[in-house]
Amino acid sequence: MSIHPQLLHLIIALVITLAWVGINALVLVYLERKVAGFIQRRPGPFEAGPHGIIQALFDGVKLMCKQLLMPSGADPILYWMAPILSMLPVMLLFLVLPYGPTLTGMQVDLGVLLILAFAGFNVLALLLAGWASNNKYGLLGAGRAVAQSVAYEIPLLLSVLAIAFMTGSLDFVAITDGQGPWPWQWNLVYQPLAFIIFIISAVGETNRAPFDLPEAESELTAGFHTEYSGMGFGLFFLAEYGYMVVVSSVAAVLFLGGFQGPFGSDGWWWFIPKVYAIVLFIMWIRWTYPRVTFVQLLNINWKWLLPLATLNLLGTAFFMKVF
Amino acid sequence: MSAVKDIFQSVKDLWSLFVGLKVTGKYFLQPTVTVHYPRQTVDPEVEQTFGGHVELVPKPKNPAKPKCIGCMMCVTNCPSGCLTVVKAKAPKPTPEEEQAMKEAEARGEEVKKPKAPKEPAKFLYDYSLCSLCGTCIENCPVGSLQYSHNIYFVGTSRKDFKLDLLKRLERQAENAAKASGTAPKAETAEAASKEA
Ligand code: SF4
Ligand code: SF4
């Protein structure tokens, strides 16, 4: 019996994606600590390896070696399912991203829709984690996570929809091809408002500062993952960084021309720097702004982002119809 | 009208976000200001600005003895209860002296009992409890307490932070005498750790 070539392709893509997710997490943990250090004018990790290069690896090993604990009275199935549920969809999300003209794990016509749909999984995972922990702080954190993610998903969707209107497709490759290699041919120029809304919503969606309310250490002692130890917490952590890369990749595809480069030099060597530029920008935001309160968070979303995104979408639709 | 004003205000406020990004962006590119501790240490002038644990101020004439008069004001006022001062007792009279006193009393003379000296016999301090609030320093009537500049103070157990400040002062005076006055204060990490 021979293996179907497409199945083989998928398996290889999955393995590479797994490795890529792991490497990304390591690099991002290191990068985040370094960026934080430099912004605060200290060196950041420095001792393990030259300039602390292998610090992230040691952190990972330490996390894996820690004992897994479960609070008494917690629901064991839901409790252990939550971190896994948070991590698993991340692989799927990475699979549909177009890294290059031929380098796509799985090209689907509805790639954008797939990402938006499965990104919602994370909310479910957070809710389960908080609910099953038998801990009031966990439950409060979960409630906040849901309120926040649901709220920020709407402007995110609307800004993505504006791009989909322009291209007339939900396929990542088609959207990439709809833009040119040079910066003035990117969607960013035609849709600056959508880009700003997308980035703000993405920061809200990935629970990063200044919108990291679900894990506000100052009020909730850590939010939905209060009770998780070792790799239970590690998986949430990995997923968070995974989602960060995913939203940055989506932003790069939608607004920065994806894998396109000048003089026909398309490929992942254009895609990855664009993604990491956005990741760095999100980190920069994190270490600049203080955390907002929950009221402010929801106000920003419902009073500003949502009306603006709606207006932007209507405007786009109008222009597409008229011209 | 106010809604329009609100919108304008919000847009103006938005600008402050970019100012913030500019500040952190500039810091990102500037050199670091910390030192890599075990390999580098901070400059002595910087060290002098550090307010470490509480220590005793020596008498101007006798560096081995504190200015303290054992009034217990610091102990009474410390909110964390980390100071223990034991007053010195009056010296016990020898049997001959006692005899002499009794005789004098029998003769109806006024007996002068020896007074307790105005100095502490023990001055213990638990740094692990101290909140460095400075209340003791402010309340000392003779200015016998101050913050030390002991910046490299580390320990491996809680016991390491229970200090006998009298002994510490004596040791400091000895070290200073050994260095013949050239280095009255600990200026290096090793000296500081010895001193503590
Ligand atoms: S600094 Fe405050 S807490 Fe520390 S010993 Fe003095 S009074 Fe007590
Ligand atoms: S250190 Fe000052 S306040 Fe404390 S017992 Fe001595 S003289 Fe009194």
XYZ file of C-alpha atoms and ligand atoms in Angstrom:
535
model
C 0.000 0.000 0.000
C 1.441 3.329 -0.925
C 0.952 6.511 0.991
C -1.075 9.137 -0.742
C 1.305 11.944 -1.778
C -0.891 14.603 -0.274
C -0.947 12.798 3.056
C 2.840 12.572 2.963
C 3.026 16.262 2.217
C 0.762 16.995 5.168
C 2.769 14.834 7.576
C 6.032 16.482 6.568
C 4.431 19.898 6.910
C 3.123 18.997 10.343
C 6.535 17.853 11.570
C 8.228 20.974 10.239
C 5.495 23.105 11.758
C 6.017 21.456 15.136
C 9.718 22.217 15.004
C 9.008 25.735 13.826
C 6.580 26.362 16.696
C 9.159 25.128 19.193
C 11.985 27.205 17.732
C 9.766 30.247 17.604
C 8.853 29.879 21.246
C 12.513 29.629 22.258
C 13.520 32.607 20.162
C 10.604 34.709 21.349
C 11.176 33.991 25.033
C 14.786 35.048 24.624
C 13.893 38.037 22.460
C 11.242 39.262 24.852
C 13.608 39.214 27.799
C 16.310 40.932 25.797
C 13.958 43.619 24.517
C 12.670 44.186 28.047
C 16.236 44.435 29.252
C 17.361 46.905 26.633
C 14.331 49.123 27.094
C 15.036 49.197 30.823
C 18.727 49.729 30.049
C 19.992 46.471 31.535
C 21.461 43.573 29.558
C 18.692 41.015 30.094
C 19.690 37.324 30.177
C 23.451 37.225 30.128
C 24.935 34.289 31.992
C 23.938 31.113 30.135
C 25.963 31.004 26.953
C 27.245 34.051 25.095
C 24.801 36.868 25.840
C 22.462 34.371 27.461
C 21.616 32.672 24.193
C 20.730 29.318 25.730
C 18.849 30.800 28.666
C 15.492 30.121 27.001
C 16.449 26.474 26.521
C 17.289 26.141 30.223
C 14.027 27.824 31.134
C 12.222 25.261 29.021
C 14.058 22.341 30.628
C 13.287 23.690 34.077
C 9.633 24.082 33.183
C 9.456 20.506 31.944
C 11.111 19.099 35.059
C 8.638 20.635 37.444
C 6.028 18.551 39.147
C 2.513 18.724 37.771
C 0.007 19.564 40.432
C -3.740 19.658 40.478
C -5.751 21.386 43.178
C -8.111 19.158 45.130
C -11.691 19.466 44.000
C -10.685 20.328 40.451
C -12.194 18.540 37.492
C -9.297 16.349 36.347
C -10.373 15.833 32.731
C -11.164 19.449 31.977
C -8.213 20.634 34.011
C -5.673 18.704 31.949
C -7.535 19.149 28.702
C -7.341 22.941 28.855
C -3.592 23.423 28.232
C -3.609 20.830 25.462
C -6.642 22.439 23.875
C -4.853 25.733 24.016
C -1.762 24.375 22.266
C -3.199 22.037 19.616
C -4.954 24.566 17.351
C -1.722 26.552 17.139
C -0.197 23.823 14.962
C -3.165 23.985 12.634
C -2.887 27.746 12.387
C 0.774 27.546 11.422
C -0.084 24.973 8.779
C -2.025 27.339 6.520
C 0.391 30.268 6.607
C 2.092 30.962 3.277
C 5.818 31.237 3.941
C 6.718 31.349 0.286
C 5.275 30.831 -3.190
C 5.539 27.053 -2.799
C 6.224 26.816 0.894
C 2.762 26.434 2.358
C 1.849 23.536 4.583
C -1.721 23.349 3.399
C -3.181 25.807 0.954
C -6.888 26.282 1.554
C -9.269 28.660 -0.143
C -10.633 29.790 3.194
C -7.333 30.228 5.053
C -8.317 33.494 6.691
C -11.581 32.037 7.887
C -9.840 28.955 9.222
C -7.420 31.046 11.276
C -10.167 33.204 12.709
C -12.282 30.185 13.548
C -9.568 28.184 15.249
C -8.095 31.142 17.071
C -11.378 31.148 18.971
C -10.363 27.789 20.423
C -7.991 29.529 22.739
C -10.880 31.266 24.472
C -12.474 27.918 25.168
C -9.199 26.619 26.578
C -8.809 29.591 28.887
C -12.391 29.285 30.067
C -11.941 25.586 30.798
C -8.696 26.222 32.620
C -10.243 28.827 34.863
C -13.421 26.864 35.401
C -11.820 23.524 36.173
C -9.232 24.960 38.570
C -11.671 25.224 41.477
C -10.148 28.595 42.265
C -11.988 31.885 42.334
C -9.080 33.848 40.893
C -8.804 31.359 38.074
C -12.506 31.697 37.360
C -12.343 35.492 37.405
C -9.379 35.397 35.032
C -11.257 33.067 32.719
C -14.289 35.352 32.738
C -12.135 38.288 31.824
C -10.348 36.322 29.129
C -13.633 35.434 27.480
C -15.046 38.955 27.702
C -11.851 40.344 26.244
C -11.288 37.823 23.470
C -14.880 37.917 22.300
C -14.810 41.700 22.264
C -11.558 42.041 20.352
C -12.373 39.330 17.866
C -15.046 41.538 16.296
C -12.921 44.513 15.202
C -10.194 42.057 14.204
C -12.657 40.278 11.940
C -13.994 43.525 10.500
C -10.529 44.788 9.631
C -9.645 41.477 7.997
C -12.921 41.588 6.106
C -11.993 44.959 4.625
C -8.911 43.339 3.089
C -10.973 40.383 1.912
C -13.341 42.838 0.186
C -10.425 44.448 -1.622
C -8.937 41.193 -2.817
C -12.164 39.322 -3.244
C -10.691 36.221 -1.655
C -10.106 34.518 1.686
C -7.064 32.641 0.415
C -3.764 33.819 1.868
C -1.843 33.244 -1.354
C -4.419 35.182 -3.361
C -4.269 38.032 -0.882
C -0.481 38.055 -1.112
C -0.602 38.052 -4.889
C -3.033 40.937 -4.776
C -0.239 43.135 -3.448
C 3.008 44.186 -5.022
C 6.577 43.665 -3.861
C 7.229 47.303 -2.976
C 5.984 48.934 0.224
C 3.756 51.420 -1.612
C 1.954 48.512 -3.228
C 1.024 46.922 0.067
C -2.422 46.912 1.576
C -1.002 48.938 4.435
C -1.086 52.003 2.195
C -4.694 51.500 1.156
C -5.962 50.364 4.525
C -3.951 52.129 7.254
C -6.919 52.270 9.611
C -7.585 48.578 9.210
C -3.927 47.889 9.966
C -3.999 49.914 13.185
C -7.231 48.267 14.289
C -5.815 44.861 13.427
C -2.673 45.383 15.466
C -4.546 46.713 18.495
C -7.061 43.872 18.349
C -4.280 41.369 17.862
C -2.587 42.569 21.024
C -5.936 42.248 22.798
C -6.576 38.818 21.326
C -3.221 37.423 22.373
C -3.645 38.748 25.918
C -0.483 40.772 25.824
C 0.247 43.972 27.661
C -1.222 46.542 27.836
C -4.243 44.273 27.426
C -3.081 41.303 29.516
C -6.026 41.550 31.863
C -6.826 37.820 32.078
C -3.533 37.283 33.870
C -3.265 40.578 35.708
C -0.842 39.620 38.449
C -1.606 42.720 40.439
C -5.309 41.969 40.842
C -5.778 38.292 40.197
C -2.485 36.747 41.320
C -2.172 35.303 37.777
C -5.650 34.741 36.404
C -6.783 31.619 34.611
C -3.482 29.745 35.010
C -3.075 30.412 38.732
C -3.185 26.712 39.576
C -1.072 25.358 36.740
C 2.473 24.242 37.382
C 5.295 23.034 35.185
C 4.385 22.160 31.653
C 0.672 22.791 32.285
C 1.546 26.427 32.541
C 4.245 25.961 29.905
C 1.707 24.949 27.276
C -0.356 28.085 27.848
C 2.840 30.035 27.621
C 3.862 28.316 24.384
C 0.419 28.851 22.943
C 0.551 32.524 23.751
C 3.802 32.919 21.856
C 2.464 30.709 19.096
C -0.575 32.928 18.672
C 1.654 35.942 18.679
C 3.558 34.614 15.700
C 0.326 33.623 13.985
C -1.268 37.052 14.276
C 1.979 38.697 13.205
C 2.145 36.385 10.191
C -1.438 37.144 9.299
C -0.696 40.853 9.603
C 2.346 40.416 7.370
C 0.271 38.609 4.753
C -2.694 40.941 4.883
C -0.927 44.261 5.122
C 2.780 43.929 4.347
C 2.762 41.941 1.157
C 3.537 38.564 2.696
C 6.380 36.703 1.042
C 6.725 39.128 -1.853
C 10.041 40.825 -2.379
C 11.396 43.157 -5.015
C 12.897 41.846 -8.301
C 11.023 38.563 -8.089
C 12.956 37.442 -5.032
C 9.869 36.078 -3.299
C 10.281 33.674 -0.442
C 10.382 33.044 3.249
C 13.453 35.285 3.534
C 11.066 38.213 3.047
C 8.228 36.738 5.021
C 10.060 35.955 8.276
C 11.674 39.400 8.723
C 8.296 41.031 8.179
C 6.721 38.764 10.776
C 9.485 39.406 13.261
C 9.297 43.144 12.701
C 5.672 43.029 13.807
C 6.529 40.751 16.726
C 9.189 43.223 17.823
C 6.723 46.048 17.530
C 4.245 44.208 19.758
C 7.011 43.636 22.311
C 7.946 47.287 22.119
C 4.328 48.148 22.906
C 4.348 45.780 25.837
C 7.322 47.392 27.514
C 6.118 50.933 26.858
C 2.548 51.164 28.053
C 1.168 50.474 31.506
C -1.634 47.976 31.794
C -5.128 49.386 31.243
C -8.010 48.650 33.584
C -10.724 46.308 32.471
C -13.214 49.128 31.977
C -10.762 50.997 29.763
C -10.069 47.831 27.844
C -13.716 47.272 26.998
C -14.295 50.978 26.373
C -11.468 51.149 23.859
C -12.965 48.218 22.051
C -16.667 49.011 22.035
C -16.444 52.794 21.801
C -13.560 53.188 19.381
C -12.353 50.102 17.599
C -15.723 48.659 16.723
C -17.264 51.849 15.231
C -14.040 52.670 13.442
C -13.739 49.180 12.021
C -17.356 49.277 10.874
C -16.882 52.649 9.216
C -13.714 51.426 7.560
C -15.503 48.361 6.244
C -18.417 50.394 4.904
C -16.020 52.837 3.298
C -14.106 50.023 1.662
C -17.302 48.463 0.373
C -18.375 51.831 -1.015
C -15.117 52.403 -2.846
C -15.007 48.861 -4.201
C -18.507 49.321 -5.595
C -17.956 52.771 -7.082
C -14.518 52.329 -8.655
C -20.656 69.676 20.823
C -18.950 68.014 23.725
C -18.897 64.743 21.821
C -16.886 66.413 19.074
C -14.593 67.893 21.686
C -14.194 64.457 23.250
C -13.141 63.012 19.945
C -10.572 65.730 19.419
C -9.270 65.231 22.933
C -8.962 61.496 22.344
C -7.031 62.030 19.156
C -4.729 64.376 21.023
C -4.307 61.825 23.782
C -3.425 59.291 21.159
C -0.342 61.325 20.390
C 1.010 60.684 23.884
C 1.224 56.998 22.987
C 3.699 57.805 20.240
C 5.689 59.953 22.640
C 5.901 56.940 24.934
C 7.082 54.720 22.111
C 9.728 57.279 21.233
C 11.044 57.330 24.789
C 11.359 53.561 25.113
C 12.693 53.312 21.585
C 15.451 55.736 22.465
C 16.264 53.822 25.646
C 16.445 50.617 23.654
C 19.362 52.009 21.690
C 21.232 53.543 24.595
C 23.924 51.650 26.509
C 22.933 49.758 29.620
C 23.414 51.394 33.003
C 23.677 48.292 35.182
C 26.860 46.426 36.087
C 27.527 42.710 35.710
C 27.852 42.184 39.383
C 30.365 39.463 40.112
C 32.745 40.786 37.459
C 32.110 44.478 37.929
C 31.175 46.485 40.980
C 29.622 49.907 41.214
C 31.712 53.003 41.774
C 32.358 53.969 45.405
C 30.509 57.271 44.945
C 27.439 55.390 43.759
C 27.755 53.081 46.713
C 27.565 56.040 49.076
C 24.058 56.761 47.803
C 22.841 53.327 48.820
C 20.717 53.108 51.954
C 21.329 49.650 53.307
C 20.615 48.169 56.702
C 20.726 50.227 59.898
C 24.078 50.615 61.637
C 25.475 52.414 64.674
C 27.331 55.691 64.453
C 30.607 55.602 66.399
C 31.608 58.187 68.926
C 33.821 60.830 67.390
C 36.662 60.027 69.795
C 36.262 56.290 70.149
C 35.363 54.580 66.868
C 34.746 51.257 68.615
C 31.927 52.612 70.790
C 28.565 53.911 69.533
C 27.082 57.268 70.430
C 24.075 55.370 71.769
C 22.840 56.207 75.269
C 20.562 53.203 75.572
C 17.372 55.247 75.772
C 15.361 52.606 73.841
C 13.618 55.171 71.671
C 14.522 53.233 68.543
C 13.193 49.973 69.986
C 9.935 51.608 71.047
C 9.393 53.222 67.674
C 10.410 50.429 65.352
C 7.210 49.194 63.692
C 8.748 45.844 62.780
C 10.305 45.038 66.121
C 13.690 44.226 64.694
C 15.856 46.028 67.200
C 16.810 44.635 70.598
C 18.708 46.891 72.965
C 19.793 45.661 76.375
C 20.844 48.389 78.745
C 24.071 47.981 80.627
C 23.606 47.070 84.290
C 25.299 48.868 87.088
C 28.546 47.104 87.968
C 28.046 44.725 90.882
C 29.809 45.995 93.975
C 32.572 43.773 95.286
C 32.034 42.249 98.787
C 34.373 44.857 100.325
C 32.487 47.701 98.734
C 29.201 46.191 99.881
C 30.566 45.976 103.376
C 31.676 49.591 103.231
C 28.261 50.660 101.973
C 26.479 48.809 104.753
C 28.726 50.408 107.312
C 28.138 53.819 105.872
C 24.383 53.201 105.971
C 24.641 52.158 109.606
C 26.453 55.389 110.340
C 23.548 57.252 108.796
C 25.538 58.655 105.878
C 24.031 58.985 102.424
C 25.099 56.029 100.346
C 26.049 56.604 96.741
C 25.118 53.484 94.812
C 27.022 52.996 91.552
C 24.925 54.096 88.573
C 24.366 52.115 85.406
C 26.561 53.414 82.585
C 24.734 55.117 79.737
C 25.508 52.665 77.040
C 23.964 49.546 75.601
C 25.280 46.175 76.622
C 23.768 44.538 73.578
C 22.480 45.967 70.343
C 20.920 43.307 68.148
C 19.287 43.929 64.809
C 17.349 41.590 62.546
C 17.720 42.827 58.978
C 15.326 40.189 57.680
C 12.473 41.953 59.493
C 13.527 45.542 58.847
C 11.435 47.546 56.433
C 14.096 50.267 56.164
C 11.532 52.851 57.180
C 14.077 54.972 59.018
C 11.859 55.576 62.039
C 14.605 54.450 64.385
C 17.061 56.842 62.765
C 14.693 59.771 63.065
C 13.856 59.040 66.689
C 17.332 58.575 68.053
C 17.964 61.603 70.293
C 21.744 61.470 69.896
C 21.954 60.526 66.216
C 23.454 57.146 66.908
C 21.859 55.324 63.987
C 22.308 55.658 60.236
C 21.814 53.704 57.047
C 24.905 51.781 56.057
C 26.291 51.672 52.533
C 26.689 47.938 52.745
C 25.566 47.191 49.214
C 26.958 43.669 48.744
C 25.135 42.073 51.627
C 24.095 38.537 50.841
C 23.585 35.453 52.922
C 22.598 31.839 52.590
C 20.333 31.646 55.608
C 18.116 33.833 57.671
C 20.679 33.752 60.475
C 23.090 35.734 58.332
C 20.849 38.751 58.640
C 20.742 38.850 62.436
C 23.426 41.352 63.181
C 25.139 42.278 66.407
C 25.670 45.944 65.688
C 28.043 46.524 68.624
C 30.358 43.758 67.488
C 30.088 45.021 63.943
C 31.160 48.493 65.008
C 34.131 47.078 66.901
C 35.157 45.037 63.896
C 34.847 48.064 61.655
C 37.004 50.092 64.024
C 39.600 47.307 64.059
C 39.640 47.082 60.276
C 39.954 50.825 60.004
C 42.813 50.798 62.465
C 44.532 48.036 60.515
C 44.188 49.996 57.308
C 45.614 52.930 59.317
C 42.805 55.229 58.419
C 43.165 54.991 54.674
C 39.958 53.118 54.148
C 37.575 53.796 56.989
C 34.538 52.472 55.088
C 34.263 49.253 53.186
C 34.791 50.080 49.586
C 35.094 46.714 48.003
C 32.800 43.791 47.952
C 35.167 41.574 49.956
C 35.653 44.102 52.705
C 31.931 44.655 52.938
C 31.189 40.973 53.258
C 33.866 40.618 55.933
C 32.470 43.601 57.705
C 28.921 42.322 57.753
S 14.435 51.182 59.749
Fe 12.352 50.970 60.565
S 12.025 48.741 60.591
Fe 14.214 49.044 60.361
S 15.019 48.979 62.432
Fe 14.607 51.143 61.985
S 12.547 51.507 62.731
Fe 12.801 49.295 62.623
S 20.341 53.999 69.180
Fe 19.548 56.033 69.738
S 17.364 55.667 70.116
Fe 18.333 53.653 70.090
S 18.806 53.242 72.235
Fe 20.625 54.186 71.356
S 20.401 56.355 71.750
Fe 18.401 55.449 72.058
